[in-house]
Coordinates of C-alpha atoms (C1' of nucleotides) in Angstrom, one line a residue:
Chain A
M783 CA -145.8 -70.0 -30.5
Q784 CA -149.2 -68.9 -31.6
N785 CA -148.7 -69.4 -35.3
K786 CA -147.4 -72.8 -35.9
T787 CA -145.6 -73.1 -39.2
S788 CA -143.0 -75.8 -38.7
D789 CA -145.2 -78.9 -38.7
I790 CA -146.1 -78.9 -42.3
K791 CA -144.6 -81.9 -44.1
V792 CA -143.4 -81.7 -47.7
A793 CA -144.1 -84.5 -50.1
V794 CA -143.8 -85.1 -53.8
D795 CA -146.1 -87.2 -56.0
A796 CA -145.5 -88.5 -59.5
I797 CA -148.1 -88.7 -62.3
V798 CA -146.4 -90.9 -64.8
F799 CA -148.0 -91.6 -68.2
G800 CA -147.3 -94.4 -70.6
Y801 CA -148.8 -95.4 -73.9
S802 CA -149.5 -98.4 -75.9
K803 CA -151.7 -99.0 -78.9
K804 CA -153.7 -101.6 -77.1
E805 CA -154.2 -99.9 -73.8
G806 CA -154.1 -96.3 -74.9
V807 CA -152.8 -93.7 -72.4
S808 CA -152.0 -95.3 -69.1
L809 CA -151.1 -94.1 -65.6
L810 CA -148.7 -95.6 -63.1
L811 CA -150.2 -96.3 -59.7
I812 CA -149.1 -98.1 -56.5
Q813 CA -151.1 -99.9 -53.9
R814 CA -150.6 -98.5 -50.4
K815 CA -149.3 -100.8 -47.8
Y816 CA -150.0 -98.7 -44.8
E817 CA -152.8 -96.5 -43.3
P818 CA -154.3 -94.2 -44.1
Y819 CA -156.0 -95.5 -47.3
K820 CA -154.3 -98.9 -46.8
N821 CA -154.7 -101.1 -49.9
S822 CA -156.1 -98.2 -51.9
W823 CA -154.4 -97.2 -55.2
A824 CA -152.4 -94.0 -55.1
L825 CA -149.8 -92.0 -56.9
P826 CA -146.2 -93.0 -56.3
G827 CA -144.5 -90.5 -54.1
G828 CA -143.4 -89.7 -50.6
F829 CA -141.7 -87.2 -48.2
V830 CA -138.8 -85.1 -49.4
L831 CA -135.6 -85.7 -47.5
A832 CA -133.8 -82.9 -45.8
D833 CA -131.1 -82.4 -48.4
E834 CA -132.4 -83.6 -51.7
S835 CA -134.0 -81.4 -54.4
L836 CA -137.7 -81.9 -55.2
E837 CA -136.9 -83.4 -58.5
T838 CA -134.4 -85.8 -57.0
A839 CA -137.1 -86.9 -54.5
V840 CA -139.5 -87.7 -57.2
I841 CA -137.0 -89.7 -59.2
R842 CA -135.9 -91.6 -56.0
E843 CA -139.5 -92.4 -55.0
L844 CA -140.3 -93.6 -58.4
Q845 CA -137.3 -95.9 -58.5
E846 CA -138.0 -97.2 -55.0
E847 CA -141.7 -97.8 -55.4
T848 CA -142.0 -98.9 -59.1
G849 CA -138.5 -99.4 -60.5
I850 CA -139.4 -96.9 -63.3
T851 CA -137.1 -94.3 -64.7
V852 CA -139.0 -91.5 -66.6
N853 CA -137.4 -89.9 -69.6
Y854 CA -139.4 -86.7 -69.2
L855 CA -140.3 -84.9 -66.0
E856 CA -141.7 -81.5 -65.2
Q857 CA -143.4 -79.9 -62.2
L858 CA -147.1 -79.9 -62.4
Y859 CA -148.6 -78.1 -59.4
S860 CA -148.5 -78.0 -55.6
F861 CA -151.4 -79.2 -53.6
G862 CA -151.7 -77.8 -50.1
E863 CA -155.3 -77.7 -48.7
P864 CA -155.1 -78.1 -44.9
D865 CA -157.2 -81.2 -44.9
R866 CA -155.9 -83.2 -47.8
D867 CA -154.1 -85.7 -45.5
P868 CA -156.1 -86.9 -42.5
R869 CA -153.0 -87.4 -40.3
Q870 CA -151.4 -84.0 -40.5
R871 CA -150.8 -81.1 -42.8
V872 CA -148.9 -82.2 -45.9
I873 CA -148.3 -80.2 -49.0
S874 CA -147.4 -82.2 -52.1
I875 CA -145.6 -81.0 -55.1
A876 CA -146.8 -83.0 -58.0
Y877 CA -144.6 -83.9 -60.9
F878 CA -145.6 -85.0 -64.3
G879 CA -143.6 -87.7 -66.1
L880 CA -143.6 -89.7 -69.3
V881 CA -142.0 -93.0 -70.1
K882 CA -141.4 -94.7 -73.5
T883 CA -143.4 -97.8 -74.4
S884 CA -140.5 -100.1 -74.0
Q885 CA -140.1 -99.2 -70.3
F886 CA -143.9 -99.1 -70.0
R887 CA -144.1 -102.9 -70.6
E888 CA -141.2 -103.8 -68.3
L889 CA -143.0 -102.7 -65.1
K890 CA -143.7 -106.0 -63.4
A891 CA -140.1 -107.3 -63.6
S892 CA -138.7 -104.8 -61.2
T893 CA -141.5 -104.6 -58.6
D894 CA -142.1 -107.3 -56.2
A895 CA -141.7 -105.4 -53.0
E896 CA -144.4 -102.8 -53.8
N897 CA -147.5 -103.5 -55.8
A898 CA -147.4 -101.2 -58.8
A899 CA -149.4 -101.3 -62.0
W900 CA -150.5 -99.4 -65.1
F901 CA -154.1 -98.4 -65.4
S902 CA -155.8 -97.0 -68.5
I903 CA -156.8 -93.5 -67.8
K904 CA -160.2 -94.4 -69.0
K905 CA -160.6 -97.0 -66.2
L906 CA -159.0 -95.7 -63.1
P907 CA -159.7 -97.3 -59.7
A908 CA -160.7 -95.4 -56.5
L909 CA -157.8 -93.3 -55.3
A910 CA -156.3 -92.2 -52.0
F911 CA -156.2 -88.6 -50.8
D912 CA -156.9 -85.9 -53.4
H913 CA -155.1 -88.0 -56.0
K914 CA -158.1 -88.1 -58.3
Q915 CA -158.1 -84.3 -58.6
I916 CA -154.3 -84.3 -59.1
I917 CA -154.6 -86.8 -61.9
R918 CA -157.3 -84.8 -63.6
Q919 CA -155.0 -81.8 -63.7
A920 CA -152.2 -83.9 -65.0
V921 CA -154.3 -85.2 -67.8
E922 CA -155.3 -81.7 -68.7
R923 CA -151.7 -80.6 -68.8
L924 CA -150.8 -83.6 -71.0
Q925 CA -153.6 -82.8 -73.4
S926 CA -152.7 -79.2 -73.7
K927 CA -149.0 -79.5 -73.7
I928 CA -149.0 -82.1 -76.4
R929 CA -150.4 -79.4 -78.7
Y930 CA -147.6 -76.9 -78.4
Q931 CA -144.5 -79.0 -77.3
P932 CA -143.3 -82.2 -79.0
I933 CA -143.5 -84.3 -75.8
G934 CA -145.5 -87.0 -77.6
F935 CA -142.3 -88.6 -78.7
E936 CA -141.4 -89.3 -75.1
L937 CA -144.2 -91.8 -75.0
L938 CA -143.2 -93.7 -78.1
D939 CA -140.2 -95.8 -78.7
K940 CA -137.1 -94.2 -80.2
K941 CA -138.0 -95.5 -83.6
F942 CA -141.7 -95.6 -84.5
P943 CA -143.9 -95.8 -87.6
F944 CA -145.7 -92.6 -88.4
S945 CA -149.1 -94.1 -87.7
D946 CA -148.1 -94.7 -84.1
L947 CA -147.7 -91.0 -83.6
E948 CA -151.0 -90.3 -85.3
K949 CA -152.8 -92.9 -83.1
L950 CA -151.1 -91.4 -80.0
Y951 CA -152.4 -88.0 -80.8
A952 CA -155.9 -89.3 -81.5
A953 CA -155.9 -91.1 -78.2
L954 CA -154.6 -88.1 -76.2
L955 CA -156.8 -85.6 -77.8
D956 CA -159.7 -88.0 -77.9
K957 CA -160.7 -87.2 -81.4
E958 CA -160.1 -88.3 -85.0
I959 CA -157.2 -86.9 -86.9
N960 CA -157.0 -86.4 -90.6
R961 CA -154.2 -88.6 -91.7
R962 CA -153.0 -86.6 -94.6
N963 CA -153.0 -83.2 -92.9
F964 CA -151.4 -84.5 -89.8
S965 CA -148.5 -86.0 -91.6
K966 CA -148.0 -83.0 -93.8
K967 CA -147.9 -80.7 -90.7
I968 CA -145.6 -82.8 -88.6
L969 CA -143.2 -83.6 -91.4
S970 CA -143.1 -79.9 -92.5
F971 CA -141.6 -79.2 -89.0
D972 CA -138.5 -81.0 -90.2
F973 CA -137.5 -82.5 -86.9
L974 CA -138.4 -86.1 -87.8
E975 CA -135.9 -88.2 -89.7
E976 CA -136.4 -91.5 -91.5
T977 CA -134.3 -94.2 -90.1
G978 CA -134.3 -96.0 -93.5
E979 CA -135.9 -99.1 -91.9
L980 CA -139.4 -100.4 -92.6
S981 CA -141.7 -101.7 -89.9
K982 CA -142.5 -105.4 -90.0
P983 CA -146.1 -105.5 -91.1
E984 CA -148.3 -106.6 -88.3
G985 CA -150.5 -109.0 -90.3
K986 CA -151.9 -106.7 -92.9
G987 CA -151.2 -103.7 -94.9
R988 CA -148.1 -102.0 -96.3
P989 CA -145.1 -101.7 -94.0
S990 CA -144.3 -98.2 -93.0
K991 CA -141.1 -96.1 -92.8
M992 CA -139.7 -95.8 -89.3
Y993 CA -139.1 -92.4 -87.9
R994 CA -136.9 -90.9 -85.2
F995 CA -137.4 -87.6 -83.3
N996 CA -134.3 -85.5 -83.9
Q997 CA -133.8 -83.7 -80.6
K998 CA -130.8 -81.7 -81.8
R999 CA -132.7 -80.4 -84.8
Y1000 CA -135.6 -79.4 -82.6
K1001 CA -133.3 -77.4 -80.3
E1002 CA -131.9 -75.7 -83.4
L1003 CA -135.3 -74.8 -84.7
L1004 CA -136.3 -73.4 -81.3
K1005 CA -133.3 -71.0 -81.4
E1006 CA -134.5 -69.9 -84.8
G1007 CA -137.7 -68.8 -83.2
F1008 CA -139.7 -71.8 -84.4
H1009 CA -143.0 -72.6 -82.6
F1010 CA -144.5 -76.0 -82.5
E1011 CA -148.2 -76.2 -82.6
I1012 CA -150.7 -78.8 -83.6
Chain B
M309 CA -134.7 -91.0 -37.5
Q310 CA -132.2 -91.2 -40.2
N311 CA -134.0 -89.4 -42.9
K312 CA -135.1 -86.2 -41.6
T313 CA -138.2 -84.8 -43.3
S314 CA -140.0 -82.7 -40.8
D315 CA -137.8 -79.6 -40.7
I316 CA -138.7 -78.2 -44.1
K317 CA -140.5 -75.0 -43.8
V318 CA -143.2 -74.0 -46.2
A319 CA -143.5 -70.4 -47.5
V320 CA -145.4 -68.6 -50.2
D321 CA -144.2 -65.7 -52.4
A322 CA -146.2 -63.3 -54.5
I323 CA -145.2 -62.0 -57.9
V324 CA -147.7 -59.2 -58.4
F325 CA -147.7 -57.2 -61.6
G326 CA -149.2 -53.8 -62.3
Y327 CA -149.3 -51.7 -65.4
S328 CA -149.4 -48.0 -66.3
K329 CA -148.7 -46.3 -69.6
K330 CA -145.9 -44.3 -68.1
E331 CA -144.1 -47.0 -66.1
G332 CA -145.0 -50.0 -68.3
V333 CA -145.2 -53.3 -66.6
S334 CA -144.2 -53.1 -62.9
L335 CA -143.6 -55.5 -60.1
L336 CA -144.4 -55.2 -56.4
L337 CA -141.5 -55.6 -54.0
I338 CA -140.8 -55.1 -50.3
Q339 CA -137.7 -54.2 -48.5
R340 CA -136.6 -56.8 -46.0
K341 CA -136.4 -55.7 -42.4
Y342 CA -134.6 -58.6 -41.0
E343 CA -131.7 -60.9 -41.8
P344 CA -130.9 -62.6 -44.0
Y345 CA -130.7 -60.2 -46.9
K346 CA -131.7 -57.3 -44.5
N347 CA -132.6 -54.2 -46.5
S348 CA -132.5 -56.1 -49.8
W349 CA -135.6 -55.9 -52.0
A350 CA -137.6 -59.2 -52.1
L351 CA -140.9 -60.6 -53.1
P352 CA -143.7 -60.2 -50.6
G353 CA -144.4 -63.5 -48.9
G354 CA -143.9 -65.5 -45.8
F355 CA -144.5 -68.8 -44.0
V356 CA -147.8 -70.7 -44.3
L357 CA -149.7 -71.0 -41.1
A358 CA -150.8 -74.4 -39.9
D359 CA -154.4 -74.2 -40.9
E360 CA -154.7 -71.8 -43.8
S361 CA -154.6 -72.8 -47.5
L362 CA -151.7 -71.7 -49.7
E363 CA -153.8 -69.1 -51.5
T364 CA -155.1 -67.7 -48.2
A365 CA -151.5 -67.4 -47.0
V366 CA -150.5 -65.4 -50.1
I367 CA -153.5 -63.0 -49.8
R368 CA -152.8 -62.5 -46.1
E369 CA -149.1 -61.8 -46.6
L370 CA -149.8 -59.4 -49.4
Q371 CA -152.3 -57.5 -47.3
E372 CA -150.0 -57.4 -44.3
E373 CA -146.9 -56.4 -46.1
T374 CA -148.2 -54.1 -48.9
G375 CA -151.8 -53.4 -48.3
I376 CA -152.6 -54.7 -51.8
T377 CA -155.5 -56.9 -52.8
V378 CA -155.0 -58.6 -56.2
N379 CA -157.9 -59.2 -58.5
Y380 CA -156.2 -62.2 -60.2
L381 CA -154.2 -64.9 -58.6
E382 CA -152.8 -68.2 -59.8
Q383 CA -150.1 -70.6 -58.6
L384 CA -146.9 -70.2 -60.6
Y385 CA -144.4 -72.8 -59.5
S386 CA -142.7 -74.2 -56.4
F387 CA -139.1 -73.6 -55.7
G388 CA -137.4 -76.0 -53.4
E389 CA -133.6 -76.3 -53.9
P390 CA -132.0 -77.3 -50.6
D391 CA -129.8 -74.2 -50.5
R392 CA -132.1 -71.5 -51.6
D393 CA -132.4 -70.1 -48.0
P394 CA -129.2 -69.8 -46.0
R395 CA -130.9 -70.4 -42.7
Q396 CA -132.7 -73.7 -43.2
R397 CA -134.6 -75.6 -45.8
V398 CA -137.5 -73.6 -47.1
I399 CA -139.7 -74.5 -50.1
S400 CA -141.7 -71.7 -51.5
I401 CA -144.8 -71.9 -53.5
A402 CA -144.9 -68.9 -55.8
Y403 CA -148.1 -67.2 -56.8
F404 CA -148.7 -64.9 -59.7
G405 CA -151.0 -61.9 -59.3
L406 CA -152.3 -59.0 -61.2
V407 CA -153.7 -55.7 -60.0
K408 CA -155.7 -53.0 -61.8
T409 CA -154.1 -49.7 -62.5
S410 CA -156.2 -47.9 -59.9
Q411 CA -154.9 -50.1 -57.1
F412 CA -151.5 -49.9 -58.6
R413 CA -151.2 -46.2 -57.9
E414 CA -152.6 -46.4 -54.4
L415 CA -149.7 -48.3 -52.9
K416 CA -148.0 -45.7 -50.8
A417 CA -151.1 -44.8 -48.8
S418 CA -151.5 -48.1 -47.1
T419 CA -147.9 -48.9 -46.3
D420 CA -145.9 -47.2 -43.7
A421 CA -145.0 -50.2 -41.5
E422 CA -143.3 -52.0 -44.3
N423 CA -141.4 -50.5 -47.2
A424 CA -143.1 -51.6 -50.3
A425 CA -142.7 -50.2 -53.9
W426 CA -143.4 -50.8 -57.5
F427 CA -140.4 -51.3 -59.9
S428 CA -140.5 -51.4 -63.6
I429 CA -139.6 -54.9 -64.7
K430 CA -137.0 -53.3 -67.0
K431 CA -135.2 -51.8 -64.0
L432 CA -135.3 -54.2 -61.1
P433 CA -133.0 -53.8 -58.1
A434 CA -130.8 -56.6 -56.7
L435 CA -133.0 -59.2 -55.1
A436 CA -132.9 -61.6 -52.1
F437 CA -132.7 -65.4 -52.2
D438 CA -133.6 -66.9 -55.6
H439 CA -136.2 -64.2 -56.3
K440 CA -134.6 -63.0 -59.5
Q441 CA -135.1 -66.5 -61.0
I442 CA -138.7 -66.7 -59.7
I443 CA -139.5 -63.3 -61.3
R444 CA -138.0 -64.4 -64.6
Q445 CA -140.3 -67.3 -64.6
A446 CA -143.3 -65.2 -63.7
V447 CA -142.6 -62.7 -66.5
E448 CA -142.4 -65.7 -68.9
R449 CA -145.7 -66.9 -67.6
L450 CA -147.3 -63.5 -68.0
Q451 CA -146.0 -63.1 -71.5
S452 CA -147.2 -66.5 -72.6
K453 CA -150.5 -66.5 -70.8
I454 CA -151.5 -63.1 -72.1
R455 CA -151.6 -64.7 -75.5
Y456 CA -154.2 -67.4 -74.8
Q457 CA -156.2 -66.1 -71.9
P458 CA -157.7 -62.7 -71.6
I459 CA -155.9 -61.7 -68.3
G460 CA -154.7 -58.4 -69.7
F461 CA -157.9 -56.8 -68.6
E462 CA -156.9 -57.5 -65.0
L463 CA -154.1 -55.0 -65.4
L464 CA -156.3 -52.2 -66.8
D465 CA -159.1 -50.2 -65.2
K466 CA -162.6 -51.5 -65.5
K467 CA -163.2 -49.0 -68.3
F468 CA -160.4 -48.3 -70.7
P469 CA -159.9 -46.8 -74.2
F470 CA -158.9 -49.4 -76.8
S471 CA -155.5 -48.0 -77.3
D472 CA -154.6 -48.8 -73.6
L473 CA -155.2 -52.4 -74.3
E474 CA -153.0 -52.2 -77.4
K475 CA -150.2 -50.4 -75.6
L476 CA -150.4 -53.0 -72.8
Y477 CA -150.0 -55.8 -75.3
A478 CA -147.1 -54.0 -77.0
A479 CA -145.4 -53.5 -73.6
L480 CA -146.0 -57.1 -72.5
L481 CA -144.9 -58.8 -75.7
D482 CA -142.2 -56.2 -76.2
K483 CA -143.0 -55.7 -79.9
E484 CA -145.1 -53.4 -82.1
I485 CA -148.7 -54.3 -82.8
N486 CA -150.6 -53.6 -86.0
R487 CA -153.4 -51.4 -84.7
R488 CA -155.9 -52.3 -87.4
N489 CA -155.5 -56.1 -87.1
F490 CA -155.3 -56.1 -83.3
S491 CA -158.6 -54.3 -82.9
K492 CA -160.3 -56.4 -85.6
K493 CA -159.2 -59.5 -83.8
I494 CA -160.1 -58.5 -80.3
L495 CA -163.4 -57.0 -81.2
S496 CA -164.3 -60.0 -83.2
F497 CA -164.2 -62.1 -80.0
D498 CA -167.2 -60.2 -78.9
F499 CA -166.4 -60.0 -75.2
L500 CA -165.7 -56.3 -75.1
E501 CA -168.6 -53.9 -74.8
E502 CA -168.7 -50.1 -75.4
T503 CA -169.6 -48.2 -72.3
G504 CA -171.0 -45.4 -74.5
E505 CA -168.6 -42.9 -72.9
L506 CA -165.7 -41.2 -74.6
S507 CA -162.3 -40.7 -73.1
K508 CA -161.2 -37.1 -72.3
P509 CA -158.5 -36.5 -74.9
E510 CA -155.1 -36.2 -73.1
G511 CA -154.0 -33.1 -75.0
K512 CA -154.1 -34.3 -78.6
G513 CA -156.0 -36.5 -80.9
R514 CA -159.5 -37.8 -81.2
P515 CA -161.2 -39.1 -78.0
S516 CA -161.7 -42.8 -78.0
K517 CA -164.7 -45.0 -77.1
M518 CA -164.4 -46.6 -73.6
Y519 CA -164.6 -50.3 -73.4
R520 CA -165.4 -52.8 -70.7
F521 CA -164.5 -56.5 -70.5
N522 CA -167.6 -58.6 -70.2
Q523 CA -166.7 -61.4 -68.0
K524 CA -170.1 -63.1 -68.2
R525 CA -170.0 -63.1 -72.0
Y526 CA -166.5 -64.5 -71.9
K527 CA -167.6 -67.4 -69.7
E528 CA -170.5 -68.1 -72.1
L529 CA -168.1 -68.2 -75.0
L530 CA -165.8 -70.6 -73.2
K531 CA -168.8 -73.0 -72.7
E532 CA -169.4 -72.8 -76.5
G533 CA -165.9 -74.0 -77.0
F534 CA -164.4 -70.7 -77.9
H535 CA -160.6 -70.4 -77.6
F536 CA -158.9 -67.0 -77.1
E537 CA -155.6 -66.6 -78.9
I538 CA -153.6 -63.6 -80.0
Chain C
dG926 C1' -155.2 -25.5 -91.3
dC927 C1' -152.2 -28.8 -89.1
dA928 C1' -150.8 -32.4 -86.1
dA929 C1' -152.0 -36.3 -83.5
dA930 C1' -154.6 -40.1 -82.4
dA931 C1' -158.9 -42.9 -83.3
dG932 C1' -161.6 -45.6 -86.4
dT933 C1' -162.6 -48.4 -90.8
dG934 C1' -162.3 -50.8 -95.8
dT935 C1' -160.0 -53.8 -98.8
dT936 C1' -156.5 -56.6 -101.3
dT937 C1' -153.3 -60.4 -101.0
dG938 C1' -151.4 -64.6 -100.1
dC939 C1' -150.4 -68.4 -97.1
dG940 C1' -152.0 -72.4 -94.6
dC941 C1' -155.5 -75.5 -93.3
dT942 C1' -159.3 -78.5 -94.7
dA943 C1' -161.3 -81.8 -97.5
dC944 C1' -161.2 -85.0 -100.8
dA945 C1' -159.1 -88.4 -104.0
dC946 C1' -156.1 -91.4 -105.6
dC947 C1' -151.9 -94.7 -105.8
dC948 C1' -148.6 -98.2 -103.5
dA949 C1' -147.0 -102.3 -100.9
dT950 C1' -147.9 -106.0 -98.3
dG951 C1' -150.4 -110.8 -96.6
dC952 C1' -153.6 -114.1 -97.7
Chain D
dG286 C1' -157.3 -110.6 -106.8
dC287 C1' -158.7 -108.5 -102.6
dA288 C1' -158.5 -106.4 -98.2
dT289 C1' -155.8 -103.5 -95.3
dG290 C1' -153.1 -99.9 -94.1
dG291 C1' -149.3 -96.6 -95.8
dG292 C1' -148.1 -92.6 -98.8
dT293 C1' -149.0 -88.4 -101.6
dG294 C1' -151.2 -84.5 -104.9
dT295 C1' -154.2 -80.7 -105.2
dA296 C1' -158.4 -77.4 -105.3
dG297 C1' -160.7 -74.2 -102.5
dC298 C1' -161.7 -71.6 -98.7
dG299 C1' -160.9 -68.7 -94.6
dC300 C1' -158.3 -65.8 -92.1
dA301 C1' -154.7 -62.8 -90.9
dA302 C1' -151.1 -59.6 -92.6
dA303 C1' -150.3 -55.4 -95.0
dC304 C1' -151.6 -51.1 -96.6
dA305 C1' -154.5 -46.8 -97.2
dC306 C1' -157.7 -43.8 -96.1
dT307 C1' -161.3 -41.1 -93.2
dT308 C1' -162.8 -38.9 -88.7
dT309 C1' -162.5 -36.1 -84.6
dT310 C1' -160.2 -33.6 -81.4
dG311 C1' -156.7 -29.4 -79.6
dC312 C1' -154.1 -25.6 -80.9

DNA sequence: GCAAAAGTGTTTGCGCTACACCCATGC
DNA sequence: GCATGGGTGTAGCGCAAACACTTTTGC
């Protein structure tokens, strides 16, 4: 057996983003309980079981380690440099997930076994393995994907004031947005609907209409050849 | 050892595209010599060795099985459904490659051990494993990527008449292109340079100027914040 | 001269940008 | 009333689509 091929382990990692107006864009991390990198912060994830799909493995690990259920998940990239894990060869298929702000807050309740926490992507701790690089790639994917697919809504609550969407885009793209033009563009797409409700004013200013993303309408538009683009 | 994780094998597959005016967009396939799917056509690829990177594995397998050296390569996606290989669990990291037309023609010379051939993507044979699905995804990637990254040049010769580029885009996007507007747009990007030569007219019509893609200029433009988009 | 393919100029209209103003709320 | 943030109208500019015409070759 000259060319050993069977001792490569297969793992999955999850890069899960959340968002709040206060904290901005945040990332879900766990604190490792074992060597290597014991006590370091790292991406949630683990080895794939013999008969589960990759996606199932991610969902399972996220549930086990953080109690979180994502409402958007897609494969990001596979990382397989021979030396990325000091113990043995491990290739990791990284998945990219988004959770709504309501879930985002509820983290602590469901996690006492593992130590899991949200970190603002502007203030990340030192990270295990090549996870820093993986996260960089995930942030790039998020920033580019938000421009041509309406995944921003997966980070907001079901109902949200329009200004929340605007602030989210400003935070994600890290630049100011022209309020007038942004709302004209988004509303012209015709996949947002008013719920009829008004937001309770948070201290100051006029209350805003609440909106809801109409998934069904969006799917219809896609069939008609519509292309989302910011 | 209740949860077996160590018996998943790791493979790579290559989806390599070529292009010629006659055949259009073509795909490189090999004919399998062993079971399963013996004699079926399949993507070139194979298991990753213990100490090589994923990309190295792809390049090696392509060389061994087809004699081809790609001049563009990027990771496409990882496929890992538990039942995608009848023998045992195999996850495959698929890579997406492009070769220039000159290489594209030279295939037969370097391959007598394996049976390798180009197939027009409009007339693909039956395929082993889940390779049909992988190819579909690769074609989608090619079609979308060609619009926002100048990878089309990787499918043409170093020097090419402008109309070749136009025909390539028409073939890839499967729609007609307005000659005037296409050339205005591409030339305005300022990363094509005239070589000064003229094409030998192929029978009829006026000979055309030959162009060359200026990689260095393109990199400069990127630094200045330029964004390619068709 | 004629057909075929390359090369170029110009009008038109849509969409994005920029700017300006009005409305509803809490204090 | 005033400050704060939400909501909307519109002029102007730029760019891309659409169309038309000229040039150079082989026969």
